[in-house]
Amino acid sequence: MDMEILEEVKKIIKKNERLIVGVSGGVDSAVLLDILAKVKKDLSLEIIVAHLNHGLRKDAIIDQNLVYELAKKYNYKFVVRKIKLPRKNIEEAGREARYKFFNEVLNETKADSIVTAHTKNDQAETVLLNLARGAGLKGLKGMEQISGNLKRPFLNVSREAILAYARENKLKWREDPSNKDLSFARNRVRLKVIPELAKINPKIVDNVKRSAEILKELDDFLSEHFKKEFKALKEDENLTFGLKKLKRLPEFLQKEILAEAIREIDPKALSTEHLENILKIIKTDGTKETSLGRGLKAMKIYDRLVIGPLKLAPEAKHKKKLLGSLKWDDYSFEAKKAKLDRETPDSVFIDGEKIKELYIRGWKEGDFIYFDPKRKRKKLSNLFIDNKVPKIIRRNYPIIVNESDEVVWVPFLKLNSKLKAGKTAKKVINLKVKLNEKK
């Protein structure tokens, strides 16, 4: 059994690595430290033990002292940090805090990898938890043995094998009393759900792990299949889809594309409910939108679907004076005296004697522009609708105004008919705009 565990570690730990090893003081991490001690010389490893004291229990200092003694025993460097977790969502907050801490230590020490002692049983618990929460393919494949700079060498090793190793080698560890607290979802899965499922099939842990591996293979295939498509779909921080192309795909593939799109922006905004809501608005007529939470929306605008954060560009909140040349968000503007010439969507001519100053600001609800020589007005919101400008783009759309905050020009769309330079204009100002190229 010792050799099997050793081989699992050697499979994913490379020579000459500097490792940050997350250690709680439990049996899994105690075995991990002992195994690493056995391969340290052969692999020329440098090991730094990292322990996070969550500050949830008065006796947490006992765990901390034990981990310190274990690090000292193997002559490993030891890093500890104490925090205070919020009382809400303790499991999730604790997990986030641990990985944040491990990554900070990784960066501070210029280490190569973070190593944790998750076992095959932890994998089964994770998959079953994700299944109960309605996870999709990504969640049902569980944890990966190597994920970026994170390595889990025990993911193919059972908790029973870990316990047998610890007893045989007379290791010290500490049982966390909170591991029996049934108010935590993971504990209920481990102590209640899995034992009941084991009555149906004693190999439940192995079978869940095997299913997760099959789903991982499927997910890897789909991810590779869609990489090229995502590059074409992504526009800055938003993702835009042509609905004709998307609707041709089977619904399962539509969901996977949409799920990946949300992950690109904010993985925590992803849920089965959100995916179902997006599919609903895709199937309806007209312009529709649905909230994804966390400041995100999915919007169906004519034959397009836009997913993105609804936040204003910094420039949209402020008015800037236009003198000569000016960069504003993704645009470059220029205002200069010129001779009257042909008007184009990105170059217009105004009567300089009818304005004193020019400014650029973001679009505001209620803005309007004089539309024709008869001084008919049109709301900019309607102008945007007529020109199929997505709502997510309108929020940051630049508007040229005068000293009275009257709309002079909506770039690419419309010039104020009152201020347009005629043939008799004595002072002509040429306004130009161009989109800056993304690097």
JSON list of C-alpha atoms in Angstrom, two decimals, residues 49-237:
[
{"chain": "A", "resi": 49, "resn": "VAL", "atom": "CA", "xyz": [4.00, 23.92, 5.03]},
{"chain": "A", "resi": 50, "resn": "ALA", "atom": "CA", "xyz": [1.08, 26.38, 4.99]},
{"chain": "A", "resi": 51, "resn": "HIS", "atom": "CA", "xyz": [-1.59, 26.31, 7.70]},
{"chain": "A", "resi": 52, "resn": "LEU", "atom": "CA", "xyz": [-4.60, 28.61, 7.92]},
{"chain": "A", "resi": 53, "resn": "ASN", "atom": "CA", "xyz": [-6.19, 29.06, 11.35]},
{"chain": "A", "resi": 54, "resn": "HIS", "atom": "CA", "xyz": [-9.82, 29.88, 10.56]},
{"chain": "A", "resi": 55, "resn": "GLY", "atom": "CA", "xyz": [-10.51, 31.20, 14.05]},
{"chain": "A", "resi": 56, "resn": "LEU", "atom": "CA", "xyz": [-13.74, 29.22, 14.32]},
{"chain": "A", "resi": 57, "resn": "ARG", "atom": "CA", "xyz": [-12.90, 27.10, 17.38]},
{"chain": "A", "resi": 58, "resn": "LYS", "atom": "CA", "xyz": [-11.15, 27.91, 20.64]},
{"chain": "A", "resi": 59, "resn": "ASP", "atom": "CA", "xyz": [-9.06, 24.75, 20.29]},
{"chain": "A", "resi": 60, "resn": "ALA", "atom": "CA", "xyz": [-7.90, 25.65, 16.74]},
{"chain": "A", "resi": 61, "resn": "ILE", "atom": "CA", "xyz": [-4.57, 26.60, 18.28]},
{"chain": "A", "resi": 62, "resn": "ILE", "atom": "CA", "xyz": [-4.04, 22.88, 19.03]},
{"chain": "A", "resi": 63, "resn": "ASP", "atom": "CA", "xyz": [-4.31, 22.13, 15.28]},
{"chain": "A", "resi": 64, "resn": "GLN", "atom": "CA", "xyz": [-1.89, 24.95, 14.55]},
{"chain": "A", "resi": 65, "resn": "ASN", "atom": "CA", "xyz": [0.66, 23.68, 17.10]},
{"chain": "A", "resi": 66, "resn": "LEU", "atom": "CA", "xyz": [0.41, 20.13, 15.75]},
{"chain": "A", "resi": 67, "resn": "VAL", "atom": "CA", "xyz": [1.10, 21.32, 12.18]},
{"chain": "A", "resi": 68, "resn": "TYR", "atom": "CA", "xyz": [4.06, 23.33, 13.47]},
{"chain": "A", "resi": 69, "resn": "GLU", "atom": "CA", "xyz": [5.44, 20.19, 15.19]},
{"chain": "A", "resi": 70, "resn": "LEU", "atom": "CA", "xyz": [4.96, 18.14, 11.99]},
{"chain": "A", "resi": 71, "resn": "ALA", "atom": "CA", "xyz": [6.81, 20.75, 9.91]},
{"chain": "A", "resi": 72, "resn": "LYS", "atom": "CA", "xyz": [9.60, 20.81, 12.49]},
{"chain": "A", "resi": 73, "resn": "LYS", "atom": "CA", "xyz": [9.79, 16.99, 12.49]},
{"chain": "A", "resi": 74, "resn": "TYR", "atom": "CA", "xyz": [10.49, 16.89, 8.74]},
{"chain": "A", "resi": 75, "resn": "ASN", "atom": "CA", "xyz": [12.58, 20.08, 8.73]},
{"chain": "A", "resi": 76, "resn": "TYR", "atom": "CA", "xyz": [10.06, 21.91, 6.51]},
{"chain": "A", "resi": 77, "resn": "LYS", "atom": "CA", "xyz": [9.52, 25.66, 6.48]},
{"chain": "A", "resi": 78, "resn": "PHE", "atom": "CA", "xyz": [6.29, 26.67, 8.21]},
{"chain": "A", "resi": 79, "resn": "VAL", "atom": "CA", "xyz": [3.91, 29.54, 7.38]},
{"chain": "A", "resi": 80, "resn": "VAL", "atom": "CA", "xyz": [0.76, 30.22, 9.39]},
{"chain": "A", "resi": 81, "resn": "ARG", "atom": "CA", "xyz": [-1.96, 32.85, 9.24]},
{"chain": "A", "resi": 82, "resn": "LYS", "atom": "CA", "xyz": [-4.98, 33.41, 11.46]},
{"chain": "A", "resi": 83, "resn": "ILE", "atom": "CA", "xyz": [-8.20, 34.88, 10.11]},
{"chain": "A", "resi": 84, "resn": "LYS", "atom": "CA", "xyz": [-11.78, 35.34, 11.24]},
{"chain": "A", "resi": 85, "resn": "LEU", "atom": "CA", "xyz": [-14.38, 33.87, 8.92]},
{"chain": "A", "resi": 86, "resn": "PRO", "atom": "CA", "xyz": [-17.90, 35.30, 8.56]},
{"chain": "A", "resi": 87, "resn": "ARG", "atom": "CA", "xyz": [-20.60, 33.16, 10.17]},
{"chain": "A", "resi": 88, "resn": "LYS", "atom": "CA", "xyz": [-22.53, 32.87, 6.90]},
{"chain": "A", "resi": 89, "resn": "ASN", "atom": "CA", "xyz": [-21.57, 30.28, 4.25]},
{"chain": "A", "resi": 90, "resn": "ILE", "atom": "CA", "xyz": [-18.66, 29.08, 6.39]},
{"chain": "A", "resi": 91, "resn": "GLU", "atom": "CA", "xyz": [-17.79, 26.13, 4.14]},
{"chain": "A", "resi": 92, "resn": "GLU", "atom": "CA", "xyz": [-17.49, 28.23, 0.99]},
{"chain": "A", "resi": 93, "resn": "ALA", "atom": "CA", "xyz": [-15.82, 31.15, 2.77]},
{"chain": "A", "resi": 94, "resn": "GLY", "atom": "CA", "xyz": [-13.30, 28.79, 4.38]},
{"chain": "A", "resi": 95, "resn": "ARG", "atom": "CA", "xyz": [-12.42, 27.16, 1.06]},
{"chain": "A", "resi": 96, "resn": "GLU", "atom": "CA", "xyz": [-11.95, 30.54, -0.63]},
{"chain": "A", "resi": 97, "resn": "ALA", "atom": "CA", "xyz": [-9.83, 31.83, 2.26]},
{"chain": "A", "resi": 98, "resn": "ARG", "atom": "CA", "xyz": [-7.56, 28.75, 2.18]},
{"chain": "A", "resi": 99, "resn": "TYR", "atom": "CA", "xyz": [-6.82, 28.95, -1.53]},
{"chain": "A", "resi": 100, "resn": "LYS", "atom": "CA", "xyz": [-6.34, 32.71, -1.31]},
{"chain": "A", "resi": 101, "resn": "PHE", "atom": "CA", "xyz": [-3.80, 32.13, 1.48]},
{"chain": "A", "resi": 102, "resn": "PHE", "atom": "CA", "xyz": [-2.02, 29.30, -0.38]},
{"chain": "A", "resi": 103, "resn": "ASN", "atom": "CA", "xyz": [-1.73, 31.42, -3.52]},
{"chain": "A", "resi": 104, "resn": "GLU", "atom": "CA", "xyz": [-0.38, 34.37, -1.55]},
{"chain": "A", "resi": 105, "resn": "VAL", "atom": "CA", "xyz": [2.30, 32.15, -0.01]},
{"chain": "A", "resi": 106, "resn": "LEU", "atom": "CA", "xyz": [3.02, 30.71, -3.47]},
{"chain": "A", "resi": 107, "resn": "ASN", "atom": "CA", "xyz": [3.62, 34.21, -4.87]},
{"chain": "A", "resi": 108, "resn": "GLU", "atom": "CA", "xyz": [5.61, 35.42, -1.86]},
{"chain": "A", "resi": 109, "resn": "THR", "atom": "CA", "xyz": [7.96, 32.41, -1.93]},
{"chain": "A", "resi": 110, "resn": "LYS", "atom": "CA", "xyz": [8.05, 32.08, -5.74]},
{"chain": "A", "resi": 111, "resn": "ALA", "atom": "CA", "xyz": [6.99, 28.43, -5.36]},
{"chain": "A", "resi": 112, "resn": "ASP", "atom": "CA", "xyz": [5.98, 26.20, -8.27]},
{"chain": "A", "resi": 113, "resn": "SER", "atom": "CA", "xyz": [2.88, 24.40, -7.02]},
{"chain": "A", "resi": 114, "resn": "ILE", "atom": "CA", "xyz": [0.29, 24.13, -4.26]},
{"chain": "A", "resi": 115, "resn": "VAL", "atom": "CA", "xyz": [-0.30, 20.59, -3.00]},
{"chain": "A", "resi": 116, "resn": "THR", "atom": "CA", "xyz": [-3.37, 19.42, -1.06]},
{"chain": "A", "resi": 117, "resn": "ALA", "atom": "CA", "xyz": [-4.34, 16.02, 0.36]},
{"chain": "A", "resi": 118, "resn": "HIS", "atom": "CA", "xyz": [-7.80, 15.55, -1.20]},
{"chain": "A", "resi": 119, "resn": "THR", "atom": "CA", "xyz": [-8.63, 11.85, -1.51]},
{"chain": "A", "resi": 120, "resn": "LYS", "atom": "CA", "xyz": [-10.88, 9.69, -3.68]},
{"chain": "A", "resi": 121, "resn": "ASN", "atom": "CA", "xyz": [-13.56, 10.02, -0.97]},
{"chain": "A", "resi": 122, "resn": "ASP", "atom": "CA", "xyz": [-13.33, 13.83, -1.10]},
{"chain": "A", "resi": 123, "resn": "GLN", "atom": "CA", "xyz": [-13.87, 13.56, -4.85]},
{"chain": "A", "resi": 124, "resn": "ALA", "atom": "CA", "xyz": [-17.03, 11.47, -4.39]},
{"chain": "A", "resi": 125, "resn": "GLU", "atom": "CA", "xyz": [-18.36, 13.95, -1.82]},
{"chain": "A", "resi": 126, "resn": "THR", "atom": "CA", "xyz": [-17.69, 16.88, -4.15]},
{"chain": "A", "resi": 127, "resn": "VAL", "atom": "CA", "xyz": [-19.43, 15.25, -7.12]},
{"chain": "A", "resi": 128, "resn": "LEU", "atom": "CA", "xyz": [-22.49, 14.27, -5.05]},
{"chain": "A", "resi": 129, "resn": "LEU", "atom": "CA", "xyz": [-22.70, 17.77, -3.55]},
{"chain": "A", "resi": 130, "resn": "ASN", "atom": "CA", "xyz": [-22.51, 19.34, -7.00]},
{"chain": "A", "resi": 131, "resn": "LEU", "atom": "CA", "xyz": [-25.15, 16.91, -8.27]},
{"chain": "A", "resi": 132, "resn": "ALA", "atom": "CA", "xyz": [-27.48, 17.92, -5.43]},
{"chain": "A", "resi": 133, "resn": "ARG", "atom": "CA", "xyz": [-26.92, 21.58, -6.30]},
{"chain": "A", "resi": 134, "resn": "GLY", "atom": "CA", "xyz": [-27.87, 21.01, -9.95]},
{"chain": "A", "resi": 135, "resn": "ALA", "atom": "CA", "xyz": [-24.38, 21.41, -11.41]},
{"chain": "A", "resi": 136, "resn": "GLY", "atom": "CA", "xyz": [-23.64, 20.93, -15.08]},
{"chain": "A", "resi": 137, "resn": "LEU", "atom": "CA", "xyz": [-20.81, 19.07, -16.74]},
{"chain": "A", "resi": 138, "resn": "LYS", "atom": "CA", "xyz": [-18.03, 21.14, -15.13]},
{"chain": "A", "resi": 139, "resn": "GLY", "atom": "CA", "xyz": [-19.33, 20.48, -11.62]},
{"chain": "A", "resi": 140, "resn": "LEU", "atom": "CA", "xyz": [-20.02, 16.79, -12.16]},
{"chain": "A", "resi": 141, "resn": "LYS", "atom": "CA", "xyz": [-16.46, 16.06, -13.27]},
{"chain": "A", "resi": 142, "resn": "GLY", "atom": "CA", "xyz": [-15.34, 17.04, -9.77]},
{"chain": "A", "resi": 143, "resn": "MET", "atom": "CA", "xyz": [-11.82, 18.08, -8.84]},
{"chain": "A", "resi": 144, "resn": "GLU", "atom": "CA", "xyz": [-8.87, 17.60, -11.18]},
{"chain": "A", "resi": 145, "resn": "GLN", "atom": "CA", "xyz": [-5.59, 16.04, -10.09]},
{"chain": "A", "resi": 146, "resn": "ILE", "atom": "CA", "xyz": [-3.72, 18.93, -11.70]},
{"chain": "A", "resi": 147, "resn": "SER", "atom": "CA", "xyz": [-5.49, 22.25, -12.11]},
{"chain": "A", "resi": 148, "resn": "GLY", "atom": "CA", "xyz": [-3.18, 25.15, -12.97]},
{"chain": "A", "resi": 149, "resn": "ASN", "atom": "CA", "xyz": [-0.64, 25.38, -10.15]},
{"chain": "A", "resi": 150, "resn": "LEU", "atom": "CA", "xyz": [-2.73, 23.15, -7.86]},
{"chain": "A", "resi": 151, "resn": "LYS", "atom": "CA", "xyz": [-1.88, 19.45, -7.44]},
{"chain": "A", "resi": 152, "resn": "ARG", "atom": "CA", "xyz": [-3.86, 16.73, -5.64]},
{"chain": "A", "resi": 153, "resn": "PRO", "atom": "CA", "xyz": [-1.67, 13.58, -5.56]},
{"chain": "A", "resi": 154, "resn": "PHE", "atom": "CA", "xyz": [-4.10, 11.56, -3.38]},
{"chain": "A", "resi": 155, "resn": "LEU", "atom": "CA", "xyz": [-7.15, 11.94, -5.62]},
{"chain": "A", "resi": 156, "resn": "ASN", "atom": "CA", "xyz": [-6.90, 8.27, -6.65]},
{"chain": "A", "resi": 157, "resn": "VAL", "atom": "CA", "xyz": [-6.25, 7.08, -3.09]},
{"chain": "A", "resi": 158, "resn": "SER", "atom": "CA", "xyz": [-9.04, 6.04, -0.71]},
{"chain": "A", "resi": 159, "resn": "ARG", "atom": "CA", "xyz": [-9.44, 7.46, 2.77]},
{"chain": "A", "resi": 160, "resn": "GLU", "atom": "CA", "xyz": [-9.19, 3.89, 4.11]},
{"chain": "A", "resi": 161, "resn": "ALA", "atom": "CA", "xyz": [-5.74, 3.52, 2.53]},
{"chain": "A", "resi": 162, "resn": "ILE", "atom": "CA", "xyz": [-4.66, 6.84, 4.05]},
{"chain": "A", "resi": 163, "resn": "LEU", "atom": "CA", "xyz": [-5.81, 5.75, 7.52]},
{"chain": "A", "resi": 164, "resn": "ALA", "atom": "CA", "xyz": [-4.07, 2.38, 7.18]},
{"chain": "A", "resi": 165, "resn": "TYR", "atom": "CA", "xyz": [-0.82, 4.13, 6.20]},
{"chain": "A", "resi": 166, "resn": "ALA", "atom": "CA", "xyz": [-1.06, 6.56, 9.12]},
{"chain": "A", "resi": 167, "resn": "ARG", "atom": "CA", "xyz": [-1.63, 3.79, 11.66]},
{"chain": "A", "resi": 168, "resn": "GLU", "atom": "CA", "xyz": [1.07, 1.55, 10.22]},
{"chain": "A", "resi": 169, "resn": "ASN", "atom": "CA", "xyz": [3.61, 4.40, 10.33]},
{"chain": "A", "resi": 170, "resn": "LYS", "atom": "CA", "xyz": [2.40, 5.62, 13.75]},
{"chain": "A", "resi": 171, "resn": "LEU", "atom": "CA", "xyz": [1.76, 9.18, 12.51]},
{"chain": "A", "resi": 172, "resn": "LYS", "atom": "CA", "xyz": [0.27, 11.93, 14.63]},
{"chain": "A", "resi": 173, "resn": "TRP", "atom": "CA", "xyz": [-2.85, 13.73, 13.47]},
{"chain": "A", "resi": 174, "resn": "ARG", "atom": "CA", "xyz": [-5.89, 15.43, 14.91]},
{"chain": "A", "resi": 175, "resn": "GLU", "atom": "CA", "xyz": [-9.56, 14.85, 14.17]},
{"chain": "A", "resi": 176, "resn": "ASP", "atom": "CA", "xyz": [-11.37, 18.14, 13.59]},
{"chain": "A", "resi": 177, "resn": "PRO", "atom": "CA", "xyz": [-14.50, 18.07, 15.81]},
{"chain": "A", "resi": 178, "resn": "SER", "atom": "CA", "xyz": [-16.36, 20.11, 13.21]},
{"chain": "A", "resi": 179, "resn": "ASN", "atom": "CA", "xyz": [-16.08, 17.17, 10.77]},
{"chain": "A", "resi": 180, "resn": "LYS", "atom": "CA", "xyz": [-19.03, 15.59, 12.67]},
{"chain": "A", "resi": 181, "resn": "ASP", "atom": "CA", "xyz": [-21.18, 18.72, 12.57]},
{"chain": "A", "resi": 182, "resn": "LEU", "atom": "CA", "xyz": [-24.20, 17.84, 10.41]},
{"chain": "A", "resi": 183, "resn": "SER", "atom": "CA", "xyz": [-25.04, 21.49, 9.83]},
{"chain": "A", "resi": 184, "resn": "PHE", "atom": "CA", "xyz": [-22.33, 21.38, 7.13]},
{"chain": "A", "resi": 185, "resn": "ALA", "atom": "CA", "xyz": [-23.51, 19.95, 3.80]},
{"chain": "A", "resi": 186, "resn": "ARG", "atom": "CA", "xyz": [-20.29, 18.04, 3.10]},
{"chain": "A", "resi": 187, "resn": "ASN", "atom": "CA", "xyz": [-20.48, 16.30, 6.48]},
{"chain": "A", "resi": 188, "resn": "ARG", "atom": "CA", "xyz": [-24.06, 15.21, 5.76]},
{"chain": "A", "resi": 189, "resn": "VAL", "atom": "CA", "xyz": [-22.93, 13.74, 2.45]},
{"chain": "A", "resi": 190, "resn": "ARG", "atom": "CA", "xyz": [-19.98, 11.93, 4.04]},
{"chain": "A", "resi": 191, "resn": "LEU", "atom": "CA", "xyz": [-21.75, 10.69, 7.18]},
{"chain": "A", "resi": 192, "resn": "LYS", "atom": "CA", "xyz": [-25.30, 10.12, 5.91]},
{"chain": "A", "resi": 193, "resn": "VAL", "atom": "CA", "xyz": [-25.61, 10.01, 2.11]},
{"chain": "A", "resi": 194, "resn": "ILE", "atom": "CA", "xyz": [-22.58, 7.91, 1.12]},
{"chain": "A", "resi": 195, "resn": "PRO", "atom": "CA", "xyz": [-23.20, 5.22, 3.79]},
{"chain": "A", "resi": 196, "resn": "GLU", "atom": "CA", "xyz": [-26.77, 4.84, 2.53]},
{"chain": "A", "resi": 197, "resn": "LEU", "atom": "CA", "xyz": [-25.61, 4.63, -1.10]},
{"chain": "A", "resi": 198, "resn": "ALA", "atom": "CA", "xyz": [-22.99, 2.06, -0.04]},
{"chain": "A", "resi": 199, "resn": "LYS", "atom": "CA", "xyz": [-25.86, -0.20, 1.02]},
{"chain": "A", "resi": 200, "resn": "ILE", "atom": "CA", "xyz": [-26.95, -0.22, -2.64]},
{"chain": "A", "resi": 201, "resn": "ASN", "atom": "CA", "xyz": [-23.41, -0.64, -3.94]},
{"chain": "A", "resi": 202, "resn": "PRO", "atom": "CA", "xyz": [-20.38, -0.93, -1.63]},
{"chain": "A", "resi": 203, "resn": "LYS", "atom": "CA", "xyz": [-18.19, 0.49, -4.42]},
{"chain": "A", "resi": 204, "resn": "ILE", "atom": "CA", "xyz": [-20.08, 3.78, -4.49]},
{"chain": "A", "resi": 205, "resn": "VAL", "atom": "CA", "xyz": [-16.93, 5.91, -3.99]},
{"chain": "A", "resi": 206, "resn": "ASP", "atom": "CA", "xyz": [-15.09, 4.14, -6.84]},
{"chain": "A", "resi": 207, "resn": "ASN", "atom": "CA", "xyz": [-18.12, 4.33, -9.11]},
{"chain": "A", "resi": 208, "resn": "VAL", "atom": "CA", "xyz": [-18.68, 8.05, -8.53]},
{"chain": "A", "resi": 209, "resn": "LYS", "atom": "CA", "xyz": [-14.99, 8.67, -9.19]},
{"chain": "A", "resi": 210, "resn": "ARG", "atom": "CA", "xyz": [-15.18, 6.64, -12.43]},
{"chain": "A", "resi": 211, "resn": "SER", "atom": "CA", "xyz": [-18.25, 8.56, -13.59]},
{"chain": "A", "resi": 212, "resn": "ALA", "atom": "CA", "xyz": [-16.47, 11.84, -12.85]},
{"chain": "A", "resi": 213, "resn": "GLU", "atom": "CA", "xyz": [-13.52, 10.71, -15.00]},
{"chain": "A", "resi": 214, "resn": "ILE", "atom": "CA", "xyz": [-15.84, 9.88, -17.92]},
{"chain": "A", "resi": 215, "resn": "LEU", "atom": "CA", "xyz": [-17.47, 13.30, -17.63]},
{"chain": "A", "resi": 216, "resn": "LYS", "atom": "CA", "xyz": [-14.05, 14.94, -17.48]},
{"chain": "A", "resi": 217, "resn": "GLU", "atom": "CA", "xyz": [-13.10, 13.28, -20.77]},
{"chain": "A", "resi": 218, "resn": "LEU", "atom": "CA", "xyz": [-16.33, 14.56, -22.33]},
{"chain": "A", "resi": 219, "resn": "ASP", "atom": "CA", "xyz": [-15.78, 18.04, -20.93]},
{"chain": "A", "resi": 220, "resn": "ASP", "atom": "CA", "xyz": [-12.18, 18.12, -22.21]},
{"chain": "A", "resi": 221, "resn": "PHE", "atom": "CA", "xyz": [-13.41, 17.15, -25.67]},
{"chain": "A", "resi": 222, "resn": "LEU", "atom": "CA", "xyz": [-16.13, 19.81, -25.72]},
{"chain": "A", "resi": 223, "resn": "SER", "atom": "CA", "xyz": [-13.81, 22.49, -24.34]},
{"chain": "A", "resi": 224, "resn": "GLU", "atom": "CA", "xyz": [-11.27, 21.84, -27.08]},
{"chain": "A", "resi": 225, "resn": "HIS", "atom": "CA", "xyz": [-14.05, 21.76, -29.68]},
{"chain": "A", "resi": 226, "resn": "PHE", "atom": "CA", "xyz": [-15.32, 25.22, -28.69]},
{"chain": "A", "resi": 227, "resn": "LYS", "atom": "CA", "xyz": [-12.02, 27.06, -28.17]},
{"chain": "A", "resi": 228, "resn": "LYS", "atom": "CA", "xyz": [-11.89, 28.48, -31.69]},
{"chain": "A", "resi": 229, "resn": "GLU", "atom": "CA", "xyz": [-15.53, 29.49, -31.57]},
{"chain": "A", "resi": 230, "resn": "PHE", "atom": "CA", "xyz": [-15.07, 31.40, -28.33]},
{"chain": "A", "resi": 231, "resn": "LYS", "atom": "CA", "xyz": [-12.19, 33.41, -29.75]},
{"chain": "A", "resi": 232, "resn": "ALA", "atom": "CA", "xyz": [-14.48, 34.54, -32.54]},
{"chain": "A", "resi": 233, "resn": "LEU", "atom": "CA", "xyz": [-17.40, 35.27, -30.19]},
{"chain": "A", "resi": 234, "resn": "LYS", "atom": "CA", "xyz": [-15.63, 37.25, -27.49]},
{"chain": "A", "resi": 235, "resn": "GLU", "atom": "CA", "xyz": [-15.86, 41.03, -27.74]},
{"chain": "A", "resi": 236, "resn": "ASP", "atom": "CA", "xyz": [-13.90, 42.75, -24.99]},
{"chain": "A", "resi": 237, "resn": "GLU", "atom": "CA", "xyz": [-15.49, 41.86, -21.66]}
]
